[in-house]
Short mmCIF file of C-alpha atoms and ligand atoms in Angstrom, two decimals:
data_model
loop_
_atom_site.label_atom_id
_atom_site.label_comp_id
_atom_site.label_asym_id
_atom_site.label_seq_id
_atom_site.Cartn_x
_atom_site.Cartn_y
_atom_site.Cartn_z
CA MET A 274 128.40 91.20 20.96
CA ASN A 275 129.55 92.82 24.19
CA LYS A 276 130.11 90.26 26.80
CA GLU A 277 129.16 91.87 29.76
CA ILE A 278 125.82 92.90 28.10
CA LYS A 279 125.23 89.12 26.88
CA ARG A 280 125.69 87.99 30.36
CA SER A 281 123.07 89.76 32.20
CA MET A 282 120.42 89.56 29.57
CA ASN A 283 116.91 88.31 30.62
CA ILE A 284 114.78 87.63 27.97
CA LEU A 285 110.80 87.04 28.30
CA LEU A 286 109.24 84.19 26.06
CA ALA A 287 105.88 84.93 25.69
CA GLY A 288 104.11 81.54 24.18
CA GLY A 289 107.38 80.04 24.84
CA ALA A 290 106.40 76.78 25.76
CA GLY A 291 105.23 76.00 22.36
CA TYR A 292 107.36 74.69 19.56
CA ILE A 293 109.40 77.22 18.02
CA GLY A 294 109.47 78.95 21.57
CA SER A 295 110.83 75.49 23.56
CA HIS A 296 113.37 75.08 20.92
CA THR A 297 114.42 78.85 21.05
CA ALA A 298 114.64 78.71 24.64
CA VAL A 299 117.58 75.63 24.71
CA GLU A 300 119.32 77.84 22.23
CA LEU A 301 119.08 80.78 24.44
CA LEU A 302 120.07 78.87 27.48
CA ASN A 303 122.91 77.22 25.90
CA ASN A 304 124.11 80.54 24.64
CA GLY A 305 124.28 82.14 28.12
CA TYR A 306 121.17 84.30 28.39
CA ASP A 307 118.73 83.73 31.07
CA VAL A 308 114.94 82.94 30.05
CA VAL A 309 111.55 83.72 31.82
CA ILE A 310 108.49 81.88 30.02
CA ALA A 311 105.30 82.93 29.95
CA ASP A 312 102.42 80.86 28.28
CA ASN A 313 98.55 79.97 28.89
CA TYR A 314 99.32 76.16 27.43
CA SER A 315 96.28 76.60 25.31
CA ASN A 316 98.47 75.11 22.57
CA SER A 317 101.31 73.45 24.70
CA ASP A 318 101.81 71.48 27.50
CA PRO A 319 103.66 72.56 30.90
CA GLU A 320 105.80 69.34 30.58
CA ALA A 321 107.95 71.25 27.82
CA ILE A 322 109.30 73.35 30.47
CA GLU A 323 110.61 70.44 32.32
CA ARG A 324 112.09 69.12 29.05
CA ILE A 325 114.13 72.18 28.50
CA LYS A 326 115.47 71.95 32.09
CA LYS A 327 116.65 68.79 31.68
CA ILE A 328 118.37 69.38 28.13
CA THR A 329 119.92 72.37 29.46
CA GLY A 330 120.36 71.55 33.33
CA LYS A 331 119.59 75.10 33.76
CA ASP A 332 116.62 76.32 35.92
CA ILE A 333 114.07 78.96 34.32
CA ILE A 334 111.02 80.87 35.56
CA SER A 335 107.68 80.23 34.37
CA TYR A 336 104.17 81.61 34.58
CA GLU A 337 101.15 80.23 33.30
CA GLU A 338 99.46 83.47 32.28
CA ASP A 339 97.78 84.95 29.37
CA ILE A 340 99.57 87.48 27.49
CA THR A 341 96.31 89.44 26.99
CA ASP A 342 96.01 89.97 30.89
CA LYS A 343 97.70 93.35 31.34
CA THR A 344 97.79 93.03 35.14
CA ALA A 345 99.33 89.76 35.03
CA VAL A 346 101.96 90.54 32.66
CA SER A 347 102.77 94.02 34.46
CA GLU A 348 103.25 91.63 37.26
CA ILE A 349 106.10 89.32 35.18
CA PHE A 350 107.92 92.25 34.02
CA GLY A 351 108.00 94.24 37.81
CA ASN A 352 109.05 90.96 39.11
CA ASN A 353 111.56 90.43 36.61
CA LYS A 354 114.08 92.85 35.04
CA ILE A 355 113.30 92.08 31.25
CA ASP A 356 115.56 93.15 28.77
CA VAL A 357 114.19 91.70 25.57
CA VAL A 358 110.93 90.09 24.62
CA ILE A 359 110.28 87.21 22.15
CA HIS A 360 106.61 87.22 21.09
CA PHE A 361 105.68 83.88 19.85
CA ALA A 362 102.49 83.83 21.79
CA GLY A 363 99.47 83.25 18.99
CA LEU A 364 96.89 81.60 17.71
CA LYS A 365 98.10 79.63 13.94
CA ALA A 366 95.80 77.48 12.64
CA VAL A 367 95.28 78.68 9.42
CA GLY A 368 91.85 76.96 8.63
CA GLU A 369 90.70 77.87 11.85
CA SER A 370 91.05 81.62 11.80
CA VAL A 371 88.92 81.43 8.88
CA LYS A 372 85.92 80.06 11.16
CA ILE A 373 86.92 81.89 14.10
CA PRO A 374 88.40 85.13 12.82
CA VAL A 375 87.60 87.68 15.76
CA ALA A 376 89.07 85.18 18.51
CA TYR A 377 92.25 85.10 16.34
CA TYR A 378 92.52 88.90 15.95
CA ARG A 379 91.57 89.32 19.82
CA ASN A 380 94.57 86.96 20.89
CA ASN A 381 96.92 87.81 18.33
CA ILE A 382 96.54 91.80 18.55
CA ASP A 383 95.90 91.92 22.25
CA THR A 384 98.93 90.09 23.19
CA THR A 385 101.26 92.61 21.07
CA LEU A 386 99.46 95.40 22.90
CA THR A 387 99.74 94.25 26.05
CA LEU A 388 103.36 93.52 25.70
CA LEU A 389 103.97 96.88 24.28
CA GLU A 390 102.33 98.68 27.00
CA CYS A 391 104.15 96.68 29.90
CA MET A 392 107.50 97.24 27.88
CA ALA A 393 106.93 101.12 28.08
CA GLU A 394 105.75 101.06 31.64
CA TYR A 395 109.00 98.62 32.53
CA GLY A 396 111.53 100.51 30.25
CA CYS A 397 111.80 97.66 28.06
CA HIS A 398 113.11 98.37 24.36
CA ASN A 399 113.57 95.11 22.79
CA ILE A 400 111.15 93.21 20.91
CA VAL A 401 111.44 90.01 18.36
CA PHE A 402 108.48 89.02 16.62
CA SER A 403 107.37 85.78 15.36
CA SER A 404 106.06 86.39 11.82
CA SER A 405 105.43 84.66 8.73
CA ALA A 406 106.44 84.12 5.23
CA THR A 407 102.20 84.63 4.74
CA VAL A 408 102.65 88.44 4.91
CA TYR A 409 104.43 88.64 1.49
CA GLY A 410 100.70 87.02 0.55
CA GLU A 411 99.90 86.39 -3.31
CA GLU A 412 101.40 89.08 -5.48
CA ASN A 413 104.94 88.77 -4.85
CA ASP A 414 107.62 87.06 -7.23
CA ILE A 415 109.70 84.10 -5.73
CA PRO A 416 112.27 84.02 -3.88
CA TYR A 417 110.54 86.56 -1.07
CA VAL A 418 113.06 89.11 -0.18
CA GLU A 419 112.60 91.73 3.04
CA THR A 420 112.35 95.24 0.81
CA MET A 421 109.05 93.44 -1.26
CA LYS A 422 105.57 95.19 -0.40
CA LYS A 423 103.52 92.91 1.60
CA GLY A 424 100.76 91.54 -0.14
CA THR A 425 97.40 90.39 0.14
CA CYS A 426 97.07 87.24 3.02
CA SER A 427 94.42 84.46 1.97
CA ASN A 428 93.02 84.28 5.44
CA PRO A 429 92.67 86.24 9.07
CA TYR A 430 95.45 83.90 10.38
CA GLY A 431 97.86 85.59 8.17
CA TRP A 432 96.24 89.28 8.38
CA THR A 433 97.02 89.14 12.15
CA LYS A 434 100.71 88.80 11.54
CA SER A 435 100.75 91.63 8.34
CA MET A 436 98.75 94.10 10.92
CA MET A 437 101.07 93.10 13.77
CA GLU A 438 104.31 93.92 11.97
CA GLN A 439 102.65 96.99 11.14
CA ILE A 440 101.38 98.13 14.90
CA LEU A 441 105.47 97.29 15.96
CA SER A 442 106.97 99.07 13.39
CA ASP A 443 104.62 102.00 14.15
CA ALA A 444 105.79 101.63 17.80
CA SER A 445 109.19 102.06 16.92
CA THR A 446 108.54 104.71 15.08
CA ALA A 447 106.98 106.84 17.63
CA ASP A 448 109.74 105.63 20.05
CA GLU A 449 113.34 106.03 19.32
CA GLU A 450 114.34 104.03 22.15
CA LEU A 451 112.48 100.48 20.60
CA SER A 452 113.78 97.94 18.56
CA VAL A 453 112.04 95.81 16.54
CA VAL A 454 112.96 92.67 14.66
CA LEU A 455 110.63 90.94 12.77
CA LEU A 456 111.10 87.53 11.82
CA ARG A 457 109.73 86.06 8.84
CA TYR A 458 109.81 82.34 9.36
CA PHE A 459 109.31 79.83 6.20
CA ASN A 460 108.53 76.17 7.26
CA PRO A 461 110.12 75.19 10.63
CA ILE A 462 109.92 71.51 11.40
CA GLY A 463 112.34 68.94 13.05
CA ALA A 464 112.92 68.34 16.88
CA HIS A 465 115.87 68.88 19.29
CA GLU A 466 118.42 66.20 18.43
CA SER A 467 117.69 65.10 21.88
CA GLY A 468 114.15 63.93 21.14
CA LEU A 469 112.72 65.50 24.55
CA ILE A 470 111.01 68.34 22.89
CA GLY A 471 109.13 68.87 19.36
CA GLU A 472 105.93 69.86 17.59
CA ASP A 473 103.07 68.29 19.12
CA PRO A 474 100.03 69.62 17.54
CA GLN A 475 96.58 69.14 19.09
CA GLY A 476 94.26 67.46 17.17
CA ILE A 477 94.49 66.43 13.96
CA PRO A 478 97.84 68.32 12.27
CA ASN A 479 97.44 71.23 9.84
CA ASN A 480 101.12 70.84 8.75
CA LEU A 481 102.70 68.43 6.31
CA MET A 482 105.66 67.08 8.71
CA PRO A 483 103.52 66.52 11.69
CA TYR A 484 101.09 64.70 9.60
CA ILE A 485 103.66 62.55 8.24
CA SER A 486 105.13 61.64 11.25
CA GLN A 487 101.54 60.56 13.12
CA VAL A 488 101.33 58.32 10.32
CA ALA A 489 104.99 56.85 10.70
CA VAL A 490 103.65 56.80 14.25
CA GLY A 491 100.24 54.60 13.20
CA ARG A 492 98.27 57.47 14.67
CA ARG A 493 97.02 58.47 11.21
CA ASP A 494 96.42 55.95 8.34
CA HIS A 495 97.30 57.79 5.48
CA LEU A 496 98.40 61.58 4.47
CA THR A 497 96.74 63.05 1.71
CA ILE A 498 98.79 65.41 -0.56
CA PHE A 499 96.64 68.43 -1.47
CA GLY A 500 96.92 68.52 -5.16
CA ASN A 501 99.14 67.13 -8.08
CA ASP A 502 98.25 69.10 -10.50
CA TYR A 503 100.18 72.35 -9.75
CA LYS A 504 102.92 73.91 -12.21
CA THR A 505 105.62 72.35 -10.15
CA LYS A 506 107.99 69.76 -11.36
CA ASP A 507 106.05 66.62 -9.88
CA GLY A 508 102.95 68.44 -9.53
CA THR A 509 102.97 69.00 -5.70
CA CYS A 510 103.86 72.09 -3.58
CA ARG A 511 107.30 73.46 -2.79
CA ARG A 512 108.31 74.89 0.27
CA ASP A 513 111.27 76.21 2.33
CA TYR A 514 111.93 73.61 5.05
CA ILE A 515 113.81 74.77 7.83
CA HIS A 516 115.33 72.44 10.74
CA ILE A 517 113.81 74.18 14.20
CA MET A 518 117.29 74.23 15.68
CA ASP A 519 118.53 76.31 12.93
CA LEU A 520 115.37 78.53 13.07
CA ALA A 521 116.26 78.51 17.16
CA GLY A 522 119.64 79.70 16.49
CA GLY A 523 118.33 82.89 14.12
CA HIS A 524 116.54 83.96 17.37
CA VAL A 525 119.94 83.98 19.58
CA LYS A 526 121.00 86.28 16.68
CA ALA A 527 118.10 88.78 16.37
CA VAL A 528 118.17 88.79 19.98
CA GLU A 529 121.62 90.17 19.85
CA TYR A 530 120.77 92.49 16.89
CA ALA A 531 117.87 93.97 18.76
CA ALA A 532 119.94 95.22 21.72
CA GLU A 533 122.45 96.92 20.03
CA HIS A 534 120.42 98.57 17.35
CA LYS A 535 117.30 100.92 17.23
CA GLY A 536 114.21 101.03 14.78
CA THR A 537 112.68 98.32 12.82
CA GLU A 538 114.19 95.34 10.73
CA ILE A 539 112.76 92.54 8.92
CA PHE A 540 114.66 89.08 8.70
CA ASN A 541 113.56 86.03 6.76
CA LEU A 542 114.33 82.81 8.49
CA GLY A 543 114.62 79.97 5.62
CA THR A 544 117.03 77.71 3.90
CA GLY A 545 116.46 79.23 0.25
CA THR A 546 116.22 76.15 -0.59
CA PRO A 547 112.51 74.63 -1.76
CA TYR A 548 111.45 71.01 -1.28
CA SER A 549 107.90 69.51 -2.85
CA VAL A 550 105.52 67.84 -0.63
CA LEU A 551 106.52 64.12 -2.63
CA GLU A 552 110.47 65.10 -1.84
CA ILE A 553 109.53 65.23 1.68
CA VAL A 554 107.55 62.31 1.99
CA ASN A 555 110.56 60.34 -0.03
CA ALA A 556 113.16 62.08 2.34
CA PHE A 557 111.15 60.61 4.87
CA GLU A 558 110.98 57.51 4.32
CA LYS A 559 114.82 57.20 3.13
CA ALA A 560 116.33 58.77 6.70
CA ASN A 561 114.19 56.67 8.67
CA GLY A 562 113.34 53.54 6.74
CA ILE A 563 109.70 53.95 6.93
CA LYS A 564 106.96 53.61 4.42
CA ILE A 565 104.66 56.74 4.64
CA LYS A 566 100.81 55.70 3.13
CA TYR A 567 100.04 58.62 0.93
CA GLU A 568 96.90 59.60 -1.69
CA PHE A 569 96.28 62.65 -3.64
CA GLY A 570 93.27 64.77 -3.08
CA GLU A 571 92.26 67.99 -3.78
CA ARG A 572 94.15 71.11 -3.66
CA ARG A 573 93.48 73.12 -0.14
CA SER A 574 92.06 76.27 -0.15
CA GLY A 575 94.53 79.40 0.20
CA ASP A 576 97.53 77.54 -0.58
CA LEU A 577 100.22 79.11 -3.17
CA PRO A 578 101.87 76.48 -5.55
CA GLU A 579 105.67 77.10 -4.26
CA PHE A 580 107.72 79.80 -2.23
CA TRP A 581 111.04 80.47 -0.81
CA ALA A 582 113.19 82.69 1.35
CA ASP A 583 116.00 84.88 0.19
CA SER A 584 118.13 84.57 3.03
CA CYS A 585 121.06 86.68 2.38
CA LYS A 586 119.78 89.61 4.57
CA ALA A 587 119.97 87.39 7.95
CA GLU A 588 123.35 86.11 6.88
CA LYS A 589 124.80 89.75 5.73
CA ILE A 590 123.55 91.18 8.85
CA LEU A 591 122.86 88.83 11.49
CA GLY A 592 126.12 86.68 10.70
CA TRP A 593 123.36 83.73 10.79
CA LYS A 594 123.49 80.55 7.91
CA THR A 595 121.15 77.43 8.40
CA SER A 596 123.41 74.41 8.69
CA ARG A 597 121.22 71.11 9.27
CA SER A 598 120.24 69.12 6.02
CA LEU A 599 116.70 67.66 5.31
CA GLU A 600 117.84 64.42 6.18
CA ASP A 601 118.52 66.03 9.74
CA MET A 602 115.14 67.34 9.53
CA CYS A 603 113.54 63.99 9.07
CA LYS A 604 115.64 61.92 11.31
CA ASP A 605 115.00 64.36 14.53
CA THR A 606 111.12 64.68 13.36
CA TRP A 607 111.39 61.00 13.90
CA ASN A 608 113.31 60.96 16.77
CA TRP A 609 111.06 62.87 18.54
CA GLN A 610 107.89 61.54 17.25
CA ARG A 611 108.68 57.67 18.19
CA ASN A 612 110.03 58.51 21.73
CA ASN A 613 106.97 60.38 22.13
CA PRO A 614 104.22 58.73 20.47
CA ASN A 615 101.26 60.86 21.74
CA GLY A 616 103.37 64.33 22.25
CA TYR A 617 103.93 65.53 25.85
CA ARG A 618 100.24 64.21 27.29
CA GLY A 619 101.76 60.65 26.70
CA LYS A 620 104.98 61.77 29.31
P1 LIG B 264 102.65 77.09 19.07
O1 LIG B 264 101.24 76.91 19.25
O2 LIG B 264 103.32 75.92 19.52
O3 LIG B 264 102.80 78.02 20.31
C1 LIG B 264 102.46 79.36 20.77
C2 LIG B 264 102.44 79.29 21.90
O4 LIG B 264 101.77 80.31 22.69
C3 LIG B 264 101.80 78.07 22.74
O5 LIG B 264 102.13 77.41 23.51
C4 LIG B 264 100.23 78.95 23.19
O6 LIG B 264 99.89 78.23 24.32
C5 LIG B 264 101.15 80.13 23.45
N1 LIG B 264 100.15 81.31 23.50
C6 LIG B 264 99.02 81.41 22.00
N2 LIG B 264 98.02 82.56 22.89
C7 LIG B 264 98.59 83.17 24.25
C8 LIG B 264 98.00 83.98 25.20
N3 LIG B 264 97.30 84.78 24.69
N4 LIG B 264 98.56 83.96 26.31
C9 LIG B 264 100.09 83.33 26.31
N5 LIG B 264 100.15 81.91 25.46
C10 LIG B 264 99.56 81.76 24.39
O7 LIG B 264 103.70 77.66 17.71
P2 LIG B 264 104.70 77.92 16.84
O8 LIG B 264 104.65 77.13 16.10
O9 LIG B 264 105.59 77.55 18.20
O10 LIG B 264 104.47 79.34 16.90
C11 LIG B 264 105.23 80.24 17.37
C12 LIG B 264 104.85 81.42 16.79
O11 LIG B 264 105.53 81.66 15.33
C13 LIG B 264 103.59 81.91 16.48
O12 LIG B 264 103.04 82.95 16.46
C14 LIG B 264 103.02 81.69 15.02
O13 LIG B 264 101.96 82.04 14.48
C15 LIG B 264 104.23 81.63 14.20
N6 LIG B 264 104.78 81.29 13.42
C16 LIG B 264 105.12 79.92 12.97
C17 LIG B 264 105.19 79.21 12.08
C18 LIG B 264 105.35 77.38 12.20
O14 LIG B 264 105.01 77.09 11.06
N7 LIG B 264 105.32 76.61 13.16
C19 LIG B 264 105.37 79.73 10.87
C20 LIG B 264 105.28 80.93 10.92
C21 LIG B 264 105.19 81.78 12.19
C1 LIG B 265 101.08 76.99 6.48
C2 LIG B 265 99.64 78.55 6.52
C3 LIG B 265 100.85 79.46 6.61
C4 LIG B 265 101.76 79.22 8.08
C5 LIG B 265 102.34 77.97 8.02
C6 LIG B 265 103.05 77.76 9.35
C7 LIG B 265 97.91 77.57 5.11
C8 LIG B 265 97.48 77.77 3.70
N1 LIG B 265 99.13 78.63 5.12
O1 LIG B 265 101.66 77.05 5.64
O2 LIG B 265 100.14 80.39 6.77
O3 LIG B 265 102.12 80.12 8.09
O4 LIG B 265 101.51 76.92 7.75
O5 LIG B 265 102.06 77.78 9.99
O6 LIG B 265 97.47 77.21 5.50
N2 LIG B 265 100.22 69.25 2.87
C9 LIG B 265 99.63 68.41 2.73
N3 LIG B 265 98.97 67.35 3.41
C10 LIG B 265 98.77 68.03 4.89
C11 LIG B 265 99.33 68.79 4.81
C12 LIG B 265 100.01 69.65 3.92
O7 LIG B 265 99.64 68.12 1.12
O8 LIG B 265 98.07 67.04 5.41
C13 LIG B 265 100.83 70.30 1.83
C14 LIG B 265 100.30 71.49 1.94
O9 LIG B 265 99.26 71.59 0.43
C15 LIG B 265 101.58 72.56 1.66
C16 LIG B 265 102.68 72.17 2.44
O10 LIG B 265 102.28 70.19 2.37
O11 LIG B 265 102.10 72.44 0.02
C17 LIG B 265 103.08 72.50 3.54
O12 LIG B 265 102.07 72.64 4.30
P1 LIG B 265 101.82 73.48 5.56
O13 LIG B 265 102.78 72.47 6.57
O14 LIG B 265 100.73 73.50 6.02
O15 LIG B 265 102.79 74.47 5.36
P2 LIG B 265 102.02 76.00 4.52
O16 LIG B 265 100.86 75.16 3.90
O17 LIG B 265 103.27 76.74 3.77
#
């Protein structure tokens, strides 16, 4: 990309103190971009901002604000010339979304609308959005390809993603200046190699890798594997796990793409290689020399037996490829958890 454009780009990371946002901030700063972070810390900790500064040796502007607050977001745009927005700010716990769907629709849709309105007001034409493989729903064959029709989601969280994709793509149809990049993440795990930032779920982890690492560090007694009677090779579900720093690198490419194109483009961010739950447990044990106590339990409602990405499009168009192995993912997860047994709160 044009070096002059790149040097002067200022990226607003909405929800940038969270797991994916903090790792992306590091990758953007290391690639010469400036970042502004806005987060209400509903699922993160301001300490993440200090750690980003420590890793990169760079200063960043950060705001404790709710992205649904139009006055506050307007002020951020007014005080900073924002070239690209990356929209991470969302509630993401699938089970919770079934219990409090209205809060999920309110937060996730409102943040998107507020950002779009402020972008239009302040002449910002580029947005990269954190979507999910969940939008492929239950009907599609695997591997998932971007050309497939979206499917039926099994929970309100998934529907918010599907709806936000629609809102963003409608907005870019109506405004020919607007560039929208929809990134469909598969299963991000791991942590920055420094061990200074990582995934820090509040309460009992919903996702597999943080649960495993909390068992390893002694915060949980054992892992329950949800189902061992799926029609997969070892009976447990298979997913496309991707190292968080590879995922973060995908955002740098997406920002560059957004700045140079118009319209809506969708990219899967996955490795294309699935692993089963048992393979993940075994890989974690082997990489770190730790035994993980587990037992088999009931299937979790809404889980699909297996899915993974066709990631050719991101490779071909963005020039993006993953480079880290499952062993790296397991080692880096443990490095973060071991050094931060209680996450940022134990700082
Ligand atoms: P996260 O919870 O760690 O980060 C989200 C951040 O947004 C948090 O820091 C939270 O405090 C903030 N936030 C939420 N609502 C806000 C609001 N109204 N105003 C300001 N800040 C707000 O989650 P993550 O894993 O980093 O995920 C980032 C995005 O990617 C989310 O939109 C999530 O749905 C999506 N996603 C995540 C995964 C995954 O496996 N982690 C997979 C697919 C998609
Ligand atoms: C889940 C969400 C998905 C979301 C993604 C990232 C569901 C149904 N799907 O994906 O919408 O985009 O997280 O936030 O929740 N597992 C166990 N024991 C555990 C935890 C998980 O066996 O304690 C298994 C699950 O059954 C699954 C695999 O591990 O087979 C991965 O689970 P998880 O990390 O929650 O990711 P997904 O289910 O793929």
